[in-house]
Coordinates of C-alpha atoms and ligand atoms in Angstrom, one line a residue:
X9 CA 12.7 13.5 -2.2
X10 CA 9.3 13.9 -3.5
X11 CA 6.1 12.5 -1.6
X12 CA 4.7 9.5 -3.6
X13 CA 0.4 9.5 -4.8
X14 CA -0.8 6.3 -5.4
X15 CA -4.5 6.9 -6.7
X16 CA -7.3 4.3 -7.2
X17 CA -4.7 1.1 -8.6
X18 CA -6.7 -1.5 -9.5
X19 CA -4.7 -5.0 -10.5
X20 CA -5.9 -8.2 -11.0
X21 CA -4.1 -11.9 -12.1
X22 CA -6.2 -13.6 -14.8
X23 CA -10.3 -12.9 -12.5
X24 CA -8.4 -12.4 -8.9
X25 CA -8.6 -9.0 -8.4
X26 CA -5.9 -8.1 -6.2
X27 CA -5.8 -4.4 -5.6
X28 CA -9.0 -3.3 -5.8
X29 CA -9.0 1.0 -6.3
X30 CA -5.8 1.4 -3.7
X31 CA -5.3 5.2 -3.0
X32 CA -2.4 6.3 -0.9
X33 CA -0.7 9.8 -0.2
X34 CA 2.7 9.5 1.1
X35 CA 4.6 12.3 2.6
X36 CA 8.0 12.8 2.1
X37 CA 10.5 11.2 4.3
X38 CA 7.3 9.5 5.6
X39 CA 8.2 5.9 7.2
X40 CA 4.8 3.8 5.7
X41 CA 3.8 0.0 7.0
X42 CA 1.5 -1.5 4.8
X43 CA -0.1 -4.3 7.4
X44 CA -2.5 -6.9 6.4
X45 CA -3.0 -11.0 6.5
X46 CA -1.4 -13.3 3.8
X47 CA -2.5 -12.8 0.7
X48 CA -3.9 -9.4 0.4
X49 CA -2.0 -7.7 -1.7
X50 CA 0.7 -6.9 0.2
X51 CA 3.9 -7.6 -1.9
X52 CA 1.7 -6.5 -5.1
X53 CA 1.3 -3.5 -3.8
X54 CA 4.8 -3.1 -3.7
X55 CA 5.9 -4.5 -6.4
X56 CA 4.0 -2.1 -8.7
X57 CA 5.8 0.7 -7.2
X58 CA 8.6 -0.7 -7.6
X59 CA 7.7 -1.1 -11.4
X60 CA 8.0 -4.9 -11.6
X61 CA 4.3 -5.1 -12.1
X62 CA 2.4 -3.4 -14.8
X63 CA -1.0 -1.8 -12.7
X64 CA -4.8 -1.8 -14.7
X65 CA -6.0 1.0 -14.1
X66 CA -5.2 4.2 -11.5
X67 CA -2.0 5.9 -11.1
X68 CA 1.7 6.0 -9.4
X69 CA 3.2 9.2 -9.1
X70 CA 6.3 10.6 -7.3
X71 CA 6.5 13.9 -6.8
X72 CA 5.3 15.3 -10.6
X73 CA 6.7 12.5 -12.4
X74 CA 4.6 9.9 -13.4
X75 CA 5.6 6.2 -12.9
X76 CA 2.6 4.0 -13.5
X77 CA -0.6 4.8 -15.3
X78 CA -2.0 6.2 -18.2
X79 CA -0.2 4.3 -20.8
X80 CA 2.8 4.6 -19.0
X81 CA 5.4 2.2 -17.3
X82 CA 8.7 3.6 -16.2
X83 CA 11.6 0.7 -16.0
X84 CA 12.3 -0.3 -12.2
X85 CA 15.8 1.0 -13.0
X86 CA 14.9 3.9 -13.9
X87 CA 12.5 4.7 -11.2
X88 CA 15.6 5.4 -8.9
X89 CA 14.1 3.1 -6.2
X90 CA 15.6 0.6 -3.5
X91 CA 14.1 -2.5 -2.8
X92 CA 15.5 -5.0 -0.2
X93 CA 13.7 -8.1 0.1
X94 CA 14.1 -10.8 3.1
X95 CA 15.3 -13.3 0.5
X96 CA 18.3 -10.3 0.8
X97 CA 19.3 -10.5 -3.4
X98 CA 22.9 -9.8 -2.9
X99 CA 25.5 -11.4 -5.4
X100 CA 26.7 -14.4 -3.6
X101 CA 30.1 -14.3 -5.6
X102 CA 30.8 -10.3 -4.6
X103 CA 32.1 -9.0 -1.4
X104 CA 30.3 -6.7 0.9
X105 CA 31.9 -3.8 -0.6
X106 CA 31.2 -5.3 -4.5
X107 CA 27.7 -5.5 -3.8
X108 CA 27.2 -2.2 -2.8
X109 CA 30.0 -0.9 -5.4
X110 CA 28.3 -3.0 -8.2
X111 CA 25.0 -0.6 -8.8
X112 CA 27.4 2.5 -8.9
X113 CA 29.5 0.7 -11.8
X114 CA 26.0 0.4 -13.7
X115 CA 25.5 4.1 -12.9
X116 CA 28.9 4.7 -14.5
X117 CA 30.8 6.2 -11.5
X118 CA 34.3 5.9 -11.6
X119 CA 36.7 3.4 -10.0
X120 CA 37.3 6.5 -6.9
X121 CA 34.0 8.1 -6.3
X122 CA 32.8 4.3 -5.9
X123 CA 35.2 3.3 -3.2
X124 CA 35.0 6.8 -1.2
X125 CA 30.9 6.2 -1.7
X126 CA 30.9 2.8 -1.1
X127 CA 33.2 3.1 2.4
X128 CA 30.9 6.2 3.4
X129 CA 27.8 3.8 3.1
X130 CA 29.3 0.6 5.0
X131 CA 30.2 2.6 7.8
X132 CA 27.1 4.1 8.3
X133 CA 25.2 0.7 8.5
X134 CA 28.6 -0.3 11.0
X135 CA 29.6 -2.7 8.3
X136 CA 33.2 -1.7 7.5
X137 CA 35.3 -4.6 9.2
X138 CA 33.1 -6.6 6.6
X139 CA 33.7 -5.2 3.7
X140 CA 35.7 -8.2 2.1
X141 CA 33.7 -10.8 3.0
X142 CA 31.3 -12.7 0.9
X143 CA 27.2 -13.4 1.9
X144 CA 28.1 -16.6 2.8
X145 CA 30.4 -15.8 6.0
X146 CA 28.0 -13.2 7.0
X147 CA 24.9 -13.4 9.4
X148 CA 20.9 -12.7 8.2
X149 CA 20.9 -9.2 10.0
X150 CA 24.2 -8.3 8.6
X151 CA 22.8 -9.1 5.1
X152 CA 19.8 -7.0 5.6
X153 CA 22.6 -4.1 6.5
X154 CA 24.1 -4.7 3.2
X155 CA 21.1 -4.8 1.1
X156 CA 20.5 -1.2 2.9
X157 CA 24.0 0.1 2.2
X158 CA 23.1 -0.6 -1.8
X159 CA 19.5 1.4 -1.2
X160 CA 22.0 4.3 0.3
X161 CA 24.9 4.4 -2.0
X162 CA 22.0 4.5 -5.4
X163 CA 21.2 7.3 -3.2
X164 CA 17.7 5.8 -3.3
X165 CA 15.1 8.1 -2.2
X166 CA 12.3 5.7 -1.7
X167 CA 13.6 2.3 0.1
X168 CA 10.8 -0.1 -0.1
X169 CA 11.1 -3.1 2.2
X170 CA 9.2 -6.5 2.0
X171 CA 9.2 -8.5 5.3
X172 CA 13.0 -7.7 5.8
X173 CA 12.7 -9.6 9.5
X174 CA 11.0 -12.4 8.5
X175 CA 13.9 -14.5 8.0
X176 CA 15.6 -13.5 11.0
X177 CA 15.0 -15.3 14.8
X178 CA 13.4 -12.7 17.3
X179 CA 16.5 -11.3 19.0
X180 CA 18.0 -10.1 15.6
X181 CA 15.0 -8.7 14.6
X182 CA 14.5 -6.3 17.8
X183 CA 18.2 -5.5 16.7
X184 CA 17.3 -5.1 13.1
X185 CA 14.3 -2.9 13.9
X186 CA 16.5 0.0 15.4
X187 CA 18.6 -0.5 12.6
X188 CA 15.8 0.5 10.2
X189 CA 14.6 3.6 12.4
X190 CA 17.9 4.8 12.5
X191 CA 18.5 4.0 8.8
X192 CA 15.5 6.5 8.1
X193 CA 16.7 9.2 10.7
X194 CA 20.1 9.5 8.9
X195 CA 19.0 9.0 5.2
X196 CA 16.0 10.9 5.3
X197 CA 14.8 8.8 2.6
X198 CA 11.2 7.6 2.6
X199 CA 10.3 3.6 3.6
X200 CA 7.7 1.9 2.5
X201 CA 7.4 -1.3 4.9
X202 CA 5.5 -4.5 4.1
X203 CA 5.0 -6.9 6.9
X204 CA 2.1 -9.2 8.5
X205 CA 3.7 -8.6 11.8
X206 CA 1.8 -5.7 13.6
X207 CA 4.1 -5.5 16.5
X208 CA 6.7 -4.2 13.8
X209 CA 4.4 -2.0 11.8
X210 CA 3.3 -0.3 14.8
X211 CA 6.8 0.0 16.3
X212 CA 8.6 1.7 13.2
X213 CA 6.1 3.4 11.4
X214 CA 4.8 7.1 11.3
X215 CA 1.8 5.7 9.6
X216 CA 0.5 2.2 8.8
X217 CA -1.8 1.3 5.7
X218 CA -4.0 -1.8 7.1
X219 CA -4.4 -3.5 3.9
X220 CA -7.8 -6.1 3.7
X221 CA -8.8 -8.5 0.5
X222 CA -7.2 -5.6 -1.9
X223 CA -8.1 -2.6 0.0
X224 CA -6.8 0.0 2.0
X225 CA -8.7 -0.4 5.6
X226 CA -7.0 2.4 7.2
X227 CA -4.2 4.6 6.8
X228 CA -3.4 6.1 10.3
X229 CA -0.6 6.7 12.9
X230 CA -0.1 3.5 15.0
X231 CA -1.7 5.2 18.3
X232 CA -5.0 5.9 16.0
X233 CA -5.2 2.6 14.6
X234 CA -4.6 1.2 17.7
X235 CA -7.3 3.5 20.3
X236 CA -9.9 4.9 16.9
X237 CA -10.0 2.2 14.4
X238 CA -12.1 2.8 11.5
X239 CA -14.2 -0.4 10.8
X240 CA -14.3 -3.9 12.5
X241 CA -11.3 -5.6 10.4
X242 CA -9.1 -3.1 12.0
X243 CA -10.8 -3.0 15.8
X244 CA -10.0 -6.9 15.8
X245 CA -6.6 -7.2 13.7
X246 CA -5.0 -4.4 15.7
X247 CA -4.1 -5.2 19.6
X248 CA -6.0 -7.7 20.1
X249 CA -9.0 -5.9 19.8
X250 CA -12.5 -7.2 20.3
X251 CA -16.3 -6.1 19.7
X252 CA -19.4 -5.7 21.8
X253 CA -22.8 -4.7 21.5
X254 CA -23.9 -1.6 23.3
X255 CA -27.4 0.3 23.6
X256 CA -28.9 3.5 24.1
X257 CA -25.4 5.4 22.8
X258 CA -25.8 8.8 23.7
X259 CA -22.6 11.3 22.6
X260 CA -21.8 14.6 23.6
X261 CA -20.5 16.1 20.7
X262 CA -16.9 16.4 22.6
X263 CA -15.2 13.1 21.2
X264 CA -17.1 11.4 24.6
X265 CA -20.6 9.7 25.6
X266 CA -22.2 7.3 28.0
X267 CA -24.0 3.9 27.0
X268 CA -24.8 0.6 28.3
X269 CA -22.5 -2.7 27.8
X270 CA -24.5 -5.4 28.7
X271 CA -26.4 -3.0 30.7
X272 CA -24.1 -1.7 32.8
X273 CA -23.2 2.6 32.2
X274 CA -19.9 3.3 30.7
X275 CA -17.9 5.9 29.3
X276 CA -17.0 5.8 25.6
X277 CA -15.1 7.6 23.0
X278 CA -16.6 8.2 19.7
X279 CA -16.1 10.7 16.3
X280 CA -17.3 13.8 17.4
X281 CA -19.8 13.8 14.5
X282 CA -21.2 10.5 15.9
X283 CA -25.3 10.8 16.1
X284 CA -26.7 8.8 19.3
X285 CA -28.3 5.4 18.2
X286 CA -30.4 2.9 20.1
X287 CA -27.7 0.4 19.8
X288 CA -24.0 0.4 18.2
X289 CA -20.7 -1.4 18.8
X290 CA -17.8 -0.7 20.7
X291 CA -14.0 -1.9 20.1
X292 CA -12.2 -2.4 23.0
X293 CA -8.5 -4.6 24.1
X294 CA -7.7 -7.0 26.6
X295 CA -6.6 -4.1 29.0
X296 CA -9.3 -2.0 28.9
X297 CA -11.3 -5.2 31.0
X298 CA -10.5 -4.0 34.3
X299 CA -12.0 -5.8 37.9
X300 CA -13.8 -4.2 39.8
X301 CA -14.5 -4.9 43.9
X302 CA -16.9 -1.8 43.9
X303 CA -19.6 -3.5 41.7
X304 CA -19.5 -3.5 37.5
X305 CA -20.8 -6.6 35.6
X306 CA -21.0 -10.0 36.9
X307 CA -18.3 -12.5 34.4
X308 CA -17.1 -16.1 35.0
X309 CA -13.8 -16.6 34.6
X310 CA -13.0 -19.4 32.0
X311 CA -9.4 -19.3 31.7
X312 CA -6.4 -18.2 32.8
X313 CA -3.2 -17.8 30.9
X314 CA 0.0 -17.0 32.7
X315 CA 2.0 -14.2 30.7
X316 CA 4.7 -13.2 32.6
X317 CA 3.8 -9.5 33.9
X318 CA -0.3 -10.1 32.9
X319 CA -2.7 -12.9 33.1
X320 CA -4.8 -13.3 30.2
X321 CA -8.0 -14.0 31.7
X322 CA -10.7 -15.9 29.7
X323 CA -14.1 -14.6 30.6
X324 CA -17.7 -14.9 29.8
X325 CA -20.4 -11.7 30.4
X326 CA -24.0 -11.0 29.9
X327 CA -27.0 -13.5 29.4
X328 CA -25.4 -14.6 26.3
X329 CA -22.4 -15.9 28.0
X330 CA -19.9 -13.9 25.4
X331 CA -16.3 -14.8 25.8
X332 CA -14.0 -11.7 26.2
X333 CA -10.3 -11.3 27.0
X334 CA -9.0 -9.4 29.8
X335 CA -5.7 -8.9 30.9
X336 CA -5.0 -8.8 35.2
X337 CA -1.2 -7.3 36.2
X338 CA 0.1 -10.6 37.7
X339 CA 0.3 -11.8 40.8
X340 CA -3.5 -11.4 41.0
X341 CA -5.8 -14.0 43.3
X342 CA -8.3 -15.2 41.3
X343 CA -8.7 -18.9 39.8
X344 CA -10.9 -20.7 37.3
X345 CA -14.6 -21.0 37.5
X346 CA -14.7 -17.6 39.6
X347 CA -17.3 -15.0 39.6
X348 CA -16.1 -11.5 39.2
X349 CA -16.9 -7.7 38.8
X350 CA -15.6 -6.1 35.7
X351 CA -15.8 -2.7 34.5
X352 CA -15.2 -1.3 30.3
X353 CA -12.6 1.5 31.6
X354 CA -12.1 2.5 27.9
X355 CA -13.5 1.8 24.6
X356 CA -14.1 3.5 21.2
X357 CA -17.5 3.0 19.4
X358 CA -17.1 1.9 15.9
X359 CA -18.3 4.5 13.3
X360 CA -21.8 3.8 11.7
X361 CA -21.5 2.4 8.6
X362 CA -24.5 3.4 7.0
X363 CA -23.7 7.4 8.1
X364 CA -20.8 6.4 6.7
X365 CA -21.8 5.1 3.1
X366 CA -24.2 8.3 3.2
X367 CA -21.0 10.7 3.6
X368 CA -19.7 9.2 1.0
Ligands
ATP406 N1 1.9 -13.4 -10.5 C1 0.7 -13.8 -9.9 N2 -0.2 -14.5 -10.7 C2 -1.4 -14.9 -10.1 N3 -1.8 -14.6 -8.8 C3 -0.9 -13.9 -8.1 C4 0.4 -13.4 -8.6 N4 1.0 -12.7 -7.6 C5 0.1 -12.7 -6.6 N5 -1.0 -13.4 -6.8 C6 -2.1 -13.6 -5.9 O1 -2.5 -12.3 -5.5 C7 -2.9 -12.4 -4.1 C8 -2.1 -11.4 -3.3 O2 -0.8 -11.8 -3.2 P1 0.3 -10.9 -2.5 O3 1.6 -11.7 -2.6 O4 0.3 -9.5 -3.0 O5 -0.2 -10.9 -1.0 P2 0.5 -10.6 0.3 O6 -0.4 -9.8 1.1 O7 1.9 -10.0 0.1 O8 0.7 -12.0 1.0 P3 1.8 -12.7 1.9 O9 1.8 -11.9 3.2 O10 1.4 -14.1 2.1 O11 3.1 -12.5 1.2 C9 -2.8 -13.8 -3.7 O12 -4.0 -14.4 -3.7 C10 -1.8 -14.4 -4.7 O13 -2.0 -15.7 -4.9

């Protein structure tokens, strides 16, 4: 299987532009989320890999063949592509096994390679009991399991996914997500994943595109995205996350530097290219709020939220009275209307934008 370039797509319905310059190198094998809110661009993107939408401008390339671009649009068919959608597209009058048989007869295999494929492919995906039943009589999860038996039996290289889970209730999908790893482990074929759910983007994939209004935000492994994210839609979409103000940034070339959140010294992470400046940003999550009995910052406590092994403390800091989140391993004394120490244990200043725009 071939790694897949998407470079600079632009599309755009009637004046919405929708993928605005998209560029995206995918390795081989690669397991790829592409992350974002409703509406954009998500399922466009995928869709015009898939080849059921025509792209403006840019190119889609898998390994040297072109797909998409240039005056050219390859069929979906013929793009040897699996797609499984959470609306599941199986033939409701087939069985199992005539679903996953049914591609191969349009490939023109005969009557006994079909079965032998066909019953190699359903036991992998633990389907075999099932093989003579119809959609109907079978469950959402076990439907997903047959639309991935048809991406294995076309011998699909690229399987591209859009929100599988979302149809399924919240056991079935922790169920269905180690069904997917293992899936990729055994096929070796390469996933691209849409889904608006971070918790299963960061849980399955190498790497996750954060998609924003039409552009690619990021494209990082979960743990970067997560502690180093690139720009402020990402520091606040991702975990969570939220933004302060900090002055007199001062870094130490080493990935590391001191500077003062809401006047109080604290260690920060940073690029190692990052120059000091009088006054930046750093992104942060709930955990990295910690209390402090040893001094820190003054905060009210505003709210409390019981989560089972955390609170979810509600607090406001500094002269301004900002409202952060923190989170406190429960049991923890402490009670509404409080006054407390905290301490920023960890936090990552955002790049500069401007340096940014001038490296560019
Ligand atoms: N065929 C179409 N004609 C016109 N507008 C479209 C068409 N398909 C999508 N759009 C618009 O393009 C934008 C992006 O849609 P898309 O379905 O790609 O987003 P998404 O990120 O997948 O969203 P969701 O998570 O809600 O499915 C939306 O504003 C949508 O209304």
């Amino acid at each position: 299987m071939s790694a897949i370039e998407i470079e600079t797509v632009d599309k755009s319905f009637g004046k919405t532009s929708v993928l605005r310059g998209i560029s995206l190198s995918i390795r081989s094998g690669e397991f790829v989320a592409v992350l974002g809110p409703s509406g954009c661009g998500k399922t466009t993107l995928l869709r015009a890999l898939a080849g059921f939408e025509p792209i403006d401008r840019g190119s889609i390339r898998i390994g040297d063949t072109l797909l998409s671009g240039k005056g050219r649009h390859v069929a979906p068919e013929e793009r040897g592509i699996g797609v499984v959608f959470q609306s599941y597209a199986l033939w409701p009058h087939m069985t199992v096994s005539g679903n996953v048989a049914y591609g191969l007869k349009i490939k023109g295999l005969g009557r006994g390679e079909r079965e032998q494929r066909t019953a190699r492919v359903l036991e992998t995906v633990g389907l075999t009991e099932f093989a003579g039943r119809r959609p109907a009589a079978l469950s959402g999860g076990q439907r997903q399991r047959v639309a991935l038996a048809r991406c294995l039996a076309m011998d699909a290289g690229l399987v591209l996914l859009d929100e599988p889970l979302a149809n399924l209730d919240v056991h079935l999908r922790g169920e269905m997500e180690e069904e997917f790893a293992r899936f990729h482990k055994t096929s070796g074929a390469t996933m691209f994943y849409i889904t608006h759910d971070q918790s299963e983007a960061l849980a399955l994939a190498d790497r996750v595109a954060v998609m924003d209004k039409g552009r690619i935000s990021q494209f990082a492994s979960p743990s970067e995205l997560y502690s180093q994210p690139a720009n402020d839609m990402v520091a606040t979409f991702i975990g969570e996350g939220q933004i302060a103000p900090i002055t007199d940034f001062q870094p130490d070339r080493s990935g590391y530097g001191f500077a003062r959140f809401f006047g109080e010294q604290v260690r920060v992470r940073s690029r190692p290219s990052a120059e000091p400046r009088a006054t930046a940003r750093v992104a942060f999550h709930p955990g990295d709020l910690k209390l402090s009995e040893t001094g820190g910052l003054g905060a009210t406590i505003r709210r409390i939220t019981y989560r089972g092994d955390i609170l979810r403390v509600e607090l406001s800091l500094g002269p301004d009275e900002h409202t952060f989140f923190m989170n406190v391993p429960a049991p923890a004394r402490i009670e509404t209307g409080q006054r407390v120490a905290v301490t920023l244990a960890d936090g990552w200043v955002l790049p500069d934008p401007k340096a940014e725009e001038a490296s560019h």
